[in-house]
């Protein structure tokens, strides 16, 4: 029975005859075409082929979608024996090249082209001179030396990428597509593909095609003259006549959502050759397609012996950084639907977008607005070589159980490029960069930490207060200069870390103690606090109304699996929010000089308040830059090209609200009185500024909004002082002081 089954099973060559497959490949490259809107035919691969033969291009990219459309059986063969099919494609290209060029040689572009041209001319001359004895030098060049092109395959558009953990032994030699994050990328170096030797006795040339990762150099000449004459000629490597290709090694790690609970992420080595090198950087989320192969290891016992276990690697044919692709798709292709655009154009879409961040979490609307601004970010400024960052840094500090970690987790999932870490689980080296020894070359190399991997993205650090002081000091440079300077193990360099840091921490005493000062509660150095653009203190204060709303919200989420519906607030999906954020980042709004006076007055008032108050945070000139960054981010959120006064008002309001969150209720009333008193103080200041002229209600409302005073409080203030005969409002809606 088993013999019959074995006899009936066809081998690969029987199932896919070599000549038949090569004929289909030739037909596909020469005849496949697409038709444009005008009905014109575009011979996609034939045009590529001609450019390669003229040395204008290097790589022939084969889309498996196109190949499957014509010859699905060839795709099946390629998926189970990729190395064999790739060699067939190269052989077909060799044949087509000979037909296309005929006796003409391709243009000479580099030294290897000149070397091949000279050797071919010498062969032709030798064949002409020794025609009667036959040409003994014909076909002595390896095919790899003569090929000045590469063949790569793009996977099917609907192919589902695998995780590193899903690669099994039965996929060895198969064409696979893997998704992961790049954690290490070596420098691009030349790798020998064909070694050319010259004999010092007979001047013969010997060619050695390198098939694996290592090779043994030939020592003695194997030409007929040396072997028969016993000349014992020694071979010397000829670099100019050897063929080298660009080589880079990547390490990819499976994504966090692909790792089972209780397991550690798995890592896969990826070898990238030729034009695919430099396709991605550490921190990129990549989709890589290639052939899954074993790495042969020699045993230590006997020469030529092999180990029973082998490491595996992926030889890449196609490298696609999916985060860049997603950004380009969202920004350039405009995949936001008409319904989504209609909702984004609504007047209240800013509040709706903020509500859509972690809608399962009740309240904290101002905190969510700040997170939205951090995701969008401001604009970097480069003035005379000095860079001013546009990324926003945030600190969420508060009592346990207020969903700080949940907010960080949602931002981590929402951001296109992000890293999530904790204070106790991170060291200074793990956050910045580590010096390691390259296993391939033996050289010392840098491996980026969480902040480097999150470059141009978000880094979420939970339990920030639990981090050791020595490790926390490592991020000072990143938070302001957006770089990491390294000077260790003979490596002196600067790495980019253009990242927004969003940290969550608990107060020094576990819960916020209103009897102690702000510095005692936060317990972080002023040099670090000044680098945060916004600091929110989230307090758990018992209140019957708020406690009831929170309990209802939590219960509804648990038995319905979604947040309770709110009138006029239907949250955006995460995909829509990503597209919207990508569209916002495409804007680069500028701030006009008309807003400078407002910024100057704001900074002077805050510095005066911090000087007069006994319980306030350290205020530095960085605060002014923080307001500018937030105003620019607000303009981006509203898809504007210029920062408006309303954007600056919102930035000032968030700044004021964040500072108020750090004060106790008693301190707020002692320093500035009740909200009604604050509104009346603003009215008196405006009256004095207007030289005792009536104050328009619109002017007072704008001033109150900048200070974070709501319209309801303003109305209560006007009604209270009107009833008491202090002020009155005329028909033009202007306010007069009765006792003036």
XYZ file of C-alpha atoms in Angstrom:
740
model
C 0.000 0.000 0.000
C 2.751 2.420 0.989
C 4.799 1.465 -2.063
C 1.803 2.103 -4.298
C 1.257 5.487 -2.718
C 4.922 6.367 -3.089
C 4.881 5.224 -6.700
C 1.821 7.310 -7.483
C 3.217 10.519 -5.973
C 4.896 12.728 -8.561
C 8.151 14.555 -7.964
C 8.462 18.313 -8.409
C 10.133 17.940 -11.829
C 7.389 15.579 -13.004
C 4.620 17.821 -11.734
C 6.203 20.998 -13.090
C 8.384 20.102 -16.127
C 11.322 22.491 -16.381
C 11.033 23.294 -20.097
C 7.294 23.832 -19.852
C 7.617 26.179 -16.874
C 10.392 28.159 -18.577
C 8.270 28.523 -21.700
C 5.411 29.946 -19.607
C 7.785 32.328 -17.855
C 9.097 33.538 -21.207
C 5.554 34.049 -22.468
C 4.577 35.925 -19.310
C 7.521 38.357 -19.413
C 7.189 39.008 -23.141
C 3.417 39.113 -23.605
C 1.732 40.221 -20.365
C 0.120 43.666 -20.690
C -2.347 45.957 -19.003
C -4.767 48.349 -20.706
C -5.225 51.988 -19.706
C -8.362 54.132 -20.013
C -7.568 55.002 -23.638
C -7.308 51.334 -24.577
C -3.534 51.437 -25.027
C -1.552 48.352 -24.133
C 1.241 48.599 -21.588
C 3.651 45.676 -21.719
C 4.654 45.949 -18.097
C 7.424 43.380 -17.816
C 8.736 43.612 -21.352
C 9.432 47.314 -20.841
C 11.169 46.562 -17.545
C 13.224 43.879 -19.282
C 14.419 46.240 -22.031
C 15.500 48.844 -19.458
C 17.418 46.164 -17.564
C 19.198 45.002 -20.714
C 20.183 48.628 -21.426
C 21.468 48.861 -17.826
C 18.958 51.594 -16.955
C 17.350 49.510 -14.208
C 18.536 46.636 -12.049
C 15.543 44.769 -10.626
C 12.724 42.937 -12.391
C 9.741 42.997 -10.017
C 7.222 40.223 -10.618
C 3.760 40.756 -9.123
C 2.330 37.380 -8.202
C -1.160 38.770 -8.827
C -0.238 39.262 -12.506
C 1.467 35.879 -12.769
C -1.488 34.123 -11.147
C -3.816 35.747 -13.656
C -1.988 34.082 -16.565
C -0.327 30.977 -15.122
C -1.574 30.026 -11.637
C 0.363 26.738 -11.782
C 3.651 28.661 -12.029
C 2.722 30.585 -8.860
C 1.975 27.286 -7.115
C 5.400 25.984 -8.110
C 7.063 29.205 -6.971
C 5.370 29.104 -3.574
C 6.658 25.598 -2.767
C 10.111 25.796 -4.421
C 11.073 29.442 -4.639
C 14.800 28.976 -5.185
C 14.280 26.699 -8.221
C 11.716 28.999 -9.822
C 13.853 32.080 -9.257
C 16.727 30.381 -11.067
C 14.360 29.560 -13.951
C 13.366 33.229 -14.190
C 17.066 34.175 -14.314
C 17.759 31.590 -17.042
C 14.857 32.897 -19.129
C 16.183 36.449 -18.703
C 19.608 35.232 -19.858
C 18.077 33.760 -23.001
C 16.009 36.861 -23.717
C 19.051 39.041 -23.131
C 21.054 37.107 -25.728
C 18.197 37.445 -28.229
C 17.722 41.161 -27.553
C 21.371 42.187 -27.724
C 22.644 39.751 -30.364
C 26.275 40.626 -31.050
C 25.909 44.017 -29.381
C 27.156 44.428 -25.829
C 25.204 46.414 -23.208
C 26.475 49.864 -22.146
C 29.374 49.904 -19.707
C 28.239 51.443 -16.413
C 30.890 50.334 -13.900
C 34.193 48.517 -13.514
C 32.623 45.052 -13.602
C 30.847 45.910 -16.865
C 34.211 46.918 -18.336
C 35.820 43.701 -17.058
C 33.087 41.514 -18.604
C 33.238 43.463 -21.866
C 37.005 42.990 -22.133
C 36.814 39.267 -21.376
C 34.035 38.704 -23.918
C 36.034 40.546 -26.579
C 39.127 38.461 -25.744
C 37.062 35.265 -26.029
C 35.740 36.293 -29.429
C 39.240 37.130 -30.643
C 40.566 33.830 -29.299
C 37.746 31.921 -30.966
C 38.506 33.594 -34.306
C 42.238 32.878 -34.088
C 41.785 29.226 -33.036
C 38.720 28.337 -35.054
C 40.423 25.305 -36.539
C 41.203 23.785 -33.122
C 37.898 24.751 -31.475
C 37.269 27.388 -28.844
C 38.324 26.001 -25.499
C 37.455 29.200 -23.638
C 33.763 29.339 -24.459
C 31.198 29.187 -21.593
C 33.760 29.336 -18.841
C 32.185 32.345 -17.107
C 29.677 31.637 -14.300
C 26.136 32.729 -15.035
C 26.092 34.778 -11.801
C 28.992 36.890 -13.106
C 27.308 37.713 -16.415
C 23.944 38.615 -14.841
C 23.699 42.306 -14.061
C 20.086 42.110 -12.895
C 17.982 40.851 -9.980
C 14.592 39.131 -9.913
C 12.212 39.855 -7.028
C 8.634 38.828 -6.311
C 5.851 40.895 -4.799
C 3.354 38.799 -2.797
C -0.354 38.571 -3.569
C -2.255 41.695 -2.574
C -4.715 39.601 -0.537
C -2.038 37.411 1.090
C -2.353 37.377 4.876
C 1.065 37.940 6.474
C 2.270 35.417 9.033
C 3.819 36.129 12.401
C 7.312 34.896 13.215
C 5.779 32.273 15.501
C 3.758 30.765 12.639
C 6.802 29.802 10.548
C 7.232 26.014 10.756
C 9.669 23.404 9.442
C 7.340 22.373 6.601
C 7.657 25.890 5.136
C 11.387 25.563 4.499
C 12.048 26.566 0.899
C 8.569 28.086 0.515
C 7.638 31.659 -0.378
C 6.262 33.302 2.789
C 5.166 36.780 3.861
C 5.988 37.800 7.448
C 4.982 40.838 9.486
C 6.953 42.276 12.406
C 8.877 45.212 13.794
C 12.512 45.807 12.854
C 14.635 45.912 15.997
C 18.083 45.842 14.388
C 19.537 46.706 10.991
C 23.202 46.303 10.142
C 25.176 48.539 7.854
C 25.012 47.735 4.150
C 28.166 45.863 3.175
C 29.408 44.150 0.014
C 28.922 40.379 -0.139
C 30.913 38.292 -2.602
C 28.861 36.464 -5.214
C 31.606 35.516 -7.685
C 35.321 35.534 -6.778
C 37.867 35.951 -9.598
C 41.426 34.647 -9.152
C 44.525 35.188 -11.297
C 47.362 32.666 -11.404
C 50.832 34.142 -10.835
C 52.431 31.458 -13.057
C 50.236 30.999 -16.130
C 48.099 34.178 -15.777
C 44.945 32.100 -16.128
C 41.713 33.362 -14.548
C 39.683 31.110 -12.269
C 36.103 31.958 -11.260
C 34.511 30.718 -8.054
C 30.749 31.183 -7.593
C 29.927 31.513 -3.885
C 26.754 29.616 -3.020
C 26.469 29.945 0.767
C 27.366 32.225 3.659
C 30.997 31.063 3.730
C 33.528 29.824 1.209
C 37.026 28.371 1.191
C 39.450 30.377 -0.981
C 41.181 28.381 -3.695
C 44.944 28.220 -3.249
C 46.345 26.428 -6.335
C 45.657 26.980 -10.011
C 43.474 24.409 -11.764
C 44.227 25.460 -15.337
C 45.463 22.845 -17.817
C 48.842 24.551 -18.174
C 49.592 24.458 -14.443
C 48.199 20.976 -13.754
C 49.974 19.269 -16.680
C 53.189 21.258 -16.343
C 53.148 21.012 -12.551
C 53.708 24.713 -12.293
C 51.964 24.847 -8.890
C 50.787 28.358 -9.617
C 49.282 30.320 -6.721
C 46.010 32.140 -7.092
C 45.509 35.790 -6.132
C 42.100 37.367 -5.733
C 41.246 40.002 -8.347
C 38.822 42.428 -6.734
C 38.107 44.340 -9.935
C 36.915 41.194 -11.687
C 34.867 39.859 -8.753
C 31.180 40.481 -8.331
C 29.860 41.906 -5.081
C 26.260 42.669 -4.127
C 24.860 44.912 -1.403
C 24.032 42.948 1.740
C 22.171 43.898 4.902
C 20.903 41.832 7.791
C 17.747 42.682 9.699
C 16.277 41.346 12.905
C 12.497 41.456 13.068
C 10.425 40.761 16.157
C 6.796 39.715 16.190
C 4.321 42.433 17.088
C 3.010 42.755 20.619
C -0.520 41.640 19.735
C 0.892 38.471 18.125
C 2.630 37.279 21.300
C 0.603 34.801 23.400
C 0.139 35.508 27.084
C 3.137 34.386 29.108
C 5.464 34.105 26.093
C 8.372 36.237 24.940
C 8.476 37.733 21.430
C 10.300 35.640 18.835
C 12.942 37.060 16.513
C 13.738 36.181 12.896
C 16.867 37.001 10.909
C 16.239 38.542 7.489
C 18.929 38.746 4.823
C 18.376 41.540 2.321
C 20.428 41.621 -0.881
C 20.747 44.121 -3.724
C 18.308 46.935 -4.310
C 16.086 45.881 -1.393
C 18.671 47.076 1.144
C 17.982 50.225 3.179
C 14.271 49.610 2.701
C 13.475 49.993 6.397
C 14.943 51.240 9.651
C 14.815 50.046 13.260
C 11.365 50.735 14.646
C 9.550 50.260 11.328
C 6.623 47.865 11.169
C 7.475 45.868 8.063
C 5.893 43.290 5.828
C 8.656 41.169 4.291
C 8.210 38.496 1.612
C 10.889 35.984 0.708
C 12.033 32.392 0.884
C 12.374 30.657 4.265
C 15.708 28.816 4.407
C 17.930 26.955 6.893
C 21.373 28.269 7.755
C 23.860 25.444 7.437
C 26.088 25.057 10.488
C 29.292 23.068 10.412
C 29.816 20.663 13.291
C 32.869 21.141 15.507
C 33.844 17.479 15.549
C 34.810 16.559 12.004
C 35.655 18.689 8.976
C 32.708 18.807 6.678
C 30.415 17.446 9.367
C 27.043 19.050 9.852
C 24.978 19.899 12.891
C 21.607 18.222 13.335
C 19.924 21.538 14.189
C 19.958 24.626 12.022
C 19.069 28.238 12.474
C 16.631 29.629 9.946
C 16.493 32.944 8.125
C 14.387 34.696 5.536
C 15.964 35.722 2.237
C 13.974 38.829 1.393
C 12.545 39.516 -2.058
C 10.207 42.325 -1.052
C 10.414 44.747 1.912
C 7.475 47.026 2.637
C 7.389 49.354 5.695
C 3.664 49.232 6.386
C 3.567 52.329 8.611
C 4.861 54.545 5.783
C 2.446 52.842 3.402
C -0.485 53.516 5.713
C 0.465 57.186 6.025
C 0.791 57.571 2.264
C -2.532 55.799 1.730
C -4.338 58.008 4.235
C -2.764 61.274 3.093
C -2.432 60.913 -0.672
C -5.058 58.428 -1.764
C -7.808 60.013 0.336
C -9.518 56.907 1.645
C -11.728 58.905 4.020
C -15.272 58.259 2.862
C -17.868 60.958 2.193
C -19.765 60.053 5.361
C -16.567 60.360 7.410
C -15.737 63.676 5.754
C -19.217 64.960 6.584
C -18.714 64.071 10.243
C -15.212 65.563 10.256
C -16.624 68.788 8.834
C -19.089 69.141 11.705
C -18.514 72.100 14.010
C -18.157 69.827 17.059
C -15.802 67.317 15.461
C -12.884 68.380 17.715
C -14.854 67.299 20.789
C -16.023 64.194 18.948
C -12.470 63.215 17.957
C -11.340 63.633 21.571
C -14.331 61.602 22.786
C -13.368 58.856 20.319
C -10.075 58.291 22.171
C -10.827 55.414 24.558
C -14.621 55.913 24.493
C -14.990 53.055 27.001
C -13.429 55.316 29.651
C -15.800 57.805 31.235
C -14.958 61.515 31.434
C -11.456 63.071 31.284
C -12.417 65.006 28.129
C -9.659 67.633 28.513
C -7.085 64.878 29.044
C -8.305 63.150 25.872
C -8.075 66.430 23.962
C -4.480 66.743 25.116
C -3.777 63.185 23.967
C -5.270 64.035 20.569
C -2.963 67.043 20.279
C 0.011 64.842 21.248
C -0.909 62.319 18.541
C -1.138 65.078 15.934
C 1.869 67.047 17.222
C 3.107 70.506 16.397
C 5.536 71.585 13.678
C 9.309 71.392 14.050
C 11.165 74.665 13.612
C 14.717 74.878 12.276
C 16.121 78.403 12.629
C 19.785 78.894 11.709
C 20.728 75.343 12.600
C 18.866 75.310 15.942
C 15.955 72.884 16.027
C 12.863 73.533 18.150
C 10.818 70.397 18.628
C 7.196 70.109 17.638
C 6.448 66.894 19.535
C 4.306 67.255 22.678
C 5.251 65.548 25.956
C 2.551 64.764 28.526
C 2.478 63.543 32.115
C -0.620 61.941 33.613
C -0.346 61.763 37.388
C -3.127 60.758 39.659
C -4.741 58.391 42.073
C -4.883 54.643 41.298
C -7.853 53.331 39.348
C -8.436 56.370 37.111
C -7.615 54.543 33.827
C -4.243 56.177 33.217
C -2.749 52.909 31.943
C -5.842 52.269 29.816
C -5.468 55.664 28.160
C -1.794 54.938 27.441
C -2.656 51.507 26.030
C -5.269 52.981 23.695
C -2.830 55.637 22.441
C -0.236 52.900 21.867
C -2.696 50.942 19.710
C -3.958 54.047 17.906
C -0.579 55.505 16.939
C 0.874 54.229 13.673
C 4.320 54.015 15.251
C 4.601 53.559 19.001
C 6.364 51.757 21.828
C 4.919 50.867 25.239
C 7.090 50.290 28.277
C 6.975 50.580 32.061
C 9.215 52.336 34.546
C 10.425 49.300 36.457
C 10.725 47.215 33.298
C 12.986 49.727 31.541
C 16.579 50.755 32.038
C 18.373 53.767 30.634
C 20.049 51.555 28.038
C 16.754 49.893 27.118
C 15.180 53.288 26.519
C 18.048 54.836 24.549
C 20.549 52.465 22.872
C 22.735 49.474 23.717
C 26.170 48.594 22.352
C 26.301 45.007 21.097
C 28.668 42.826 19.115
C 27.593 42.056 15.571
C 27.508 38.239 15.249
C 28.254 38.463 11.506
C 31.205 40.873 11.394
C 32.299 40.867 15.044
C 32.185 44.674 15.138
C 30.577 46.713 17.897
C 27.187 48.058 16.853
C 24.301 50.004 18.333
C 20.860 48.540 18.940
C 18.187 51.158 19.443
C 16.002 51.185 22.515
C 12.338 52.050 22.888
C 12.814 55.777 22.180
C 14.798 55.117 18.999
C 12.315 52.508 17.787
C 9.484 54.997 18.342
C 11.173 57.686 16.203
C 8.508 59.921 14.585
C 5.912 58.307 16.827
C 4.733 57.946 20.426
C 6.507 56.343 23.396
C 4.195 55.488 26.298
C 5.908 55.003 29.668
C 3.700 53.651 32.445
C 4.652 53.719 36.141
C 7.000 56.592 35.401
C 7.525 57.321 39.100
C 8.867 53.792 39.701
C 11.796 54.346 37.340
C 15.220 54.718 38.919
C 16.649 58.228 38.909
C 19.723 57.150 36.927
C 17.535 55.633 34.212
C 15.135 58.577 34.168
C 18.034 60.957 33.529
C 18.702 59.207 30.205
C 15.558 60.679 28.631
C 16.272 64.343 29.429
C 18.056 64.919 26.123
C 15.347 63.100 24.171
C 12.531 65.191 25.620
C 14.023 68.489 24.443
C 16.700 67.969 21.776
C 14.991 64.890 20.279
C 18.360 63.116 19.927
C 20.406 60.512 21.800
C 24.149 61.125 22.009
C 26.267 57.987 22.354
C 29.949 57.859 23.321
C 30.809 54.336 24.400
C 32.833 51.328 23.173
C 34.573 53.498 20.594
C 31.261 54.549 19.037
C 30.520 58.278 19.019
C 27.309 59.176 17.241
C 23.938 60.857 17.611
C 20.689 58.959 17.033
C 17.353 60.560 16.162
C 14.567 60.126 18.693
C 11.875 62.496 17.380
C 9.277 61.098 19.735
C 6.408 62.307 21.905
C 6.638 60.912 25.428
C 3.371 60.248 27.246
C 4.052 59.131 30.813
C 1.736 57.984 33.584
C 2.678 58.068 37.261
C 1.252 57.895 40.761
C 1.848 60.636 43.358
C 4.669 60.252 45.847
C 2.357 58.963 48.593
C 0.302 56.579 46.468
C -2.613 59.023 46.407
C -2.596 62.779 45.945
C -2.339 64.432 49.372
C -3.989 67.879 49.295
C -2.243 68.852 52.571
C 1.152 68.726 50.877
C 2.614 70.989 48.203
C 2.601 70.200 44.492
C 6.355 69.476 44.453
C 5.975 67.049 47.359
C 3.124 65.234 45.634
C 4.746 64.961 42.223
C 8.257 64.235 43.561
C 10.014 64.658 40.201
C 12.953 67.007 39.501
C 12.194 70.435 38.057
C 14.540 69.792 35.107
C 12.299 66.912 34.069
C 8.961 68.577 34.813
C 9.837 71.612 32.699
C 10.202 69.326 29.670
C 6.576 68.193 29.884
C 4.252 70.443 27.913
C 1.187 69.380 29.891
C 0.907 67.820 33.353
C -2.504 66.555 34.410
C -3.319 65.543 37.971
C -6.289 63.157 37.921
C -7.882 62.983 41.375
C -10.464 60.558 42.676
C -12.710 62.875 44.719
C -15.935 61.274 46.100
C -19.057 62.852 44.646
C -22.483 61.249 44.558
C -23.364 62.530 41.075
C -20.039 61.690 39.416
C -19.768 58.323 41.214
C -23.209 57.351 39.961
C -22.360 58.322 36.369
C -19.086 56.366 36.469
C -20.809 53.271 37.912
C -23.558 53.388 35.267
C -20.965 53.765 32.512
C -18.827 50.845 33.761
C -21.829 48.536 34.172
C -23.124 49.368 30.684
C -19.723 48.685 29.113
C -19.517 45.325 30.877
C -22.884 43.930 29.898
C -23.119 45.587 26.447
C -19.471 45.498 25.362
C -19.550 49.096 24.107
C -19.850 52.592 25.627
C -23.369 53.868 26.304
C -24.829 55.969 23.490
C -24.738 59.713 24.015
C -26.868 62.162 22.114
C -24.904 63.641 19.219
C -21.733 61.689 20.080
C -21.038 58.622 17.988
C -17.296 57.866 18.344
C -15.094 57.419 15.304
C -13.620 54.012 14.635
C -9.895 53.551 15.229
C -9.209 53.299 11.475
C -11.062 56.566 10.787
C -9.181 58.264 13.610
C -5.849 57.080 12.155
C -6.741 58.479 8.726
C -7.827 61.762 10.301
C -4.578 62.049 12.304
C -2.546 61.294 9.158
C -4.424 64.039 7.276
C -3.739 66.463 10.153
C -0.002 65.703 10.090
C 0.126 66.688 6.422
C -0.630 70.296 7.437
C 2.123 72.739 8.451
C 0.339 75.778 9.901
C 2.246 78.970 10.651
C 1.693 81.484 13.448
C 1.287 85.133 12.496
C 2.767 88.139 14.343
C -0.699 89.273 15.453
C -0.694 86.553 18.149
C 2.689 87.488 19.616
C 1.256 90.109 21.985
C -1.151 87.580 23.443
C 1.669 85.113 24.067
C 3.823 87.754 25.764
C 1.001 88.799 28.129
C 0.248 85.162 28.939
C 3.855 84.350 29.821
C 4.256 87.448 31.994
C 1.005 86.689 33.879
C 1.974 83.071 34.542
C 5.448 84.041 35.759
C 3.915 86.684 38.034
C 1.423 84.182 39.418
C 4.112 81.557 40.068
C 6.253 84.165 41.858
C 3.422 85.312 44.135
C 2.058 81.846 44.905
C 3.641 79.617 47.537
C 2.317 76.427 45.938
C 2.957 76.382 42.205
C 5.079 74.408 39.785
C 8.365 75.625 38.353
C 7.694 77.882 35.330
C 10.397 78.338 32.691
C 10.521 79.866 29.180
C 9.768 76.361 27.895
C 6.148 76.998 28.845
C 5.899 79.614 26.091
C 7.101 77.066 23.517
C 4.590 74.565 24.904
C 1.700 76.956 24.216
C 2.969 77.540 20.671
C 3.215 73.790 20.067
C -0.312 73.197 21.339
C -1.722 76.085 19.300
C -0.054 74.674 16.173
C -1.422 71.216 16.971
C -4.919 72.723 17.383
C -4.605 74.323 13.937
C -3.584 70.926 12.535
C -6.580 69.281 14.209
C -8.861 71.755 12.433
C -6.929 71.214 9.145
C -5.917 74.878 8.954
C -2.828 76.365 7.284
C -2.581 79.262 9.738
C -2.906 79.364 13.525
C -6.028 81.268 14.452
C -6.915 83.084 17.646
C -9.320 80.292 18.602
C -6.451 77.786 18.369
C -4.392 79.896 20.742
C -7.404 80.245 23.056
C -7.779 76.461 23.216
C -4.066 75.998 23.919
C -4.215 78.555 26.733
C -7.368 76.961 28.130
C -5.755 73.504 28.250
C -2.625 74.944 29.840
C -4.698 76.744 32.483
C -6.850 73.682 33.116
C -3.812 71.452 33.566
C -2.319 73.895 36.090
C -5.655 74.096 37.920
C -5.779 70.304 38.167
C -2.649 70.425 40.348
C -4.220 72.810 42.869
C -6.612 71.868 45.622
C -10.072 73.426 45.684
C -9.063 75.558 48.697
C -5.950 76.822 46.902
C -7.963 77.732 43.822
C -10.358 79.863 45.866
C -7.597 81.454 47.949
C -5.510 82.397 44.947
C -8.176 83.501 42.506
C -11.542 83.204 44.217
C -14.574 81.389 42.891
C -15.180 81.167 39.107
C -17.800 83.926 39.392
C -15.268 86.155 41.152
C -12.697 85.398 38.463
C -15.159 86.423 35.741
C -15.925 89.684 37.545
C -12.179 90.380 37.924
C -11.764 89.988 34.183
C -14.670 92.383 33.624
C -13.019 95.009 35.829
C -9.676 94.568 34.032
C -11.350 95.017 30.645
C -13.194 98.087 31.907
C -9.890 99.616 32.999
C -8.218 98.669 29.721
C -11.051 100.318 27.749
C -10.572 103.533 29.770
C -13.922 103.241 31.563
C -15.818 102.671 28.339
C -18.597 100.038 28.174
C -17.342 96.463 27.665
C -18.895 94.433 24.798
C -20.256 91.082 25.941
C -18.407 89.285 23.103
C -15.078 90.696 24.296
C -15.749 89.555 27.852
C -16.833 86.065 26.674
C -13.639 85.699 24.645
C -11.505 86.760 27.597
C -13.275 84.306 29.895
C -12.876 81.436 27.409
C -9.120 82.056 27.344
C -9.058 81.688 31.136
C -11.094 78.488 31.069
C -14.310 80.093 32.362
C -17.447 78.612 30.801
C -20.382 80.552 29.348
C -22.620 79.313 32.167
C -20.339 80.833 34.807
C -20.178 84.094 32.844
C -23.972 84.283 32.659
C -24.208 83.597 36.392
C -21.707 86.384 37.067
C -23.575 88.934 34.907
C -26.939 88.006 36.458
C -25.582 88.188 40.019
C -23.974 91.613 39.696
C -26.884 92.980 37.617
C -29.325 91.920 40.353
C -27.179 93.658 42.953
C -27.107 96.856 40.912
C -23.363 96.843 40.193
C -23.561 96.537 36.392
C -26.172 96.849 33.672
C -26.439 95.722 30.030
C -27.731 98.039 27.293
C -29.518 97.222 24.014
C -26.215 96.794 22.136
C -25.196 94.073 24.602
C -22.538 96.228 26.246
C -21.875 96.180 29.988
C -21.808 99.428 32.014
C -20.729 99.923 35.624
C -23.592 101.641 37.444
C -21.358 103.149 40.128
C -18.867 104.584 37.614
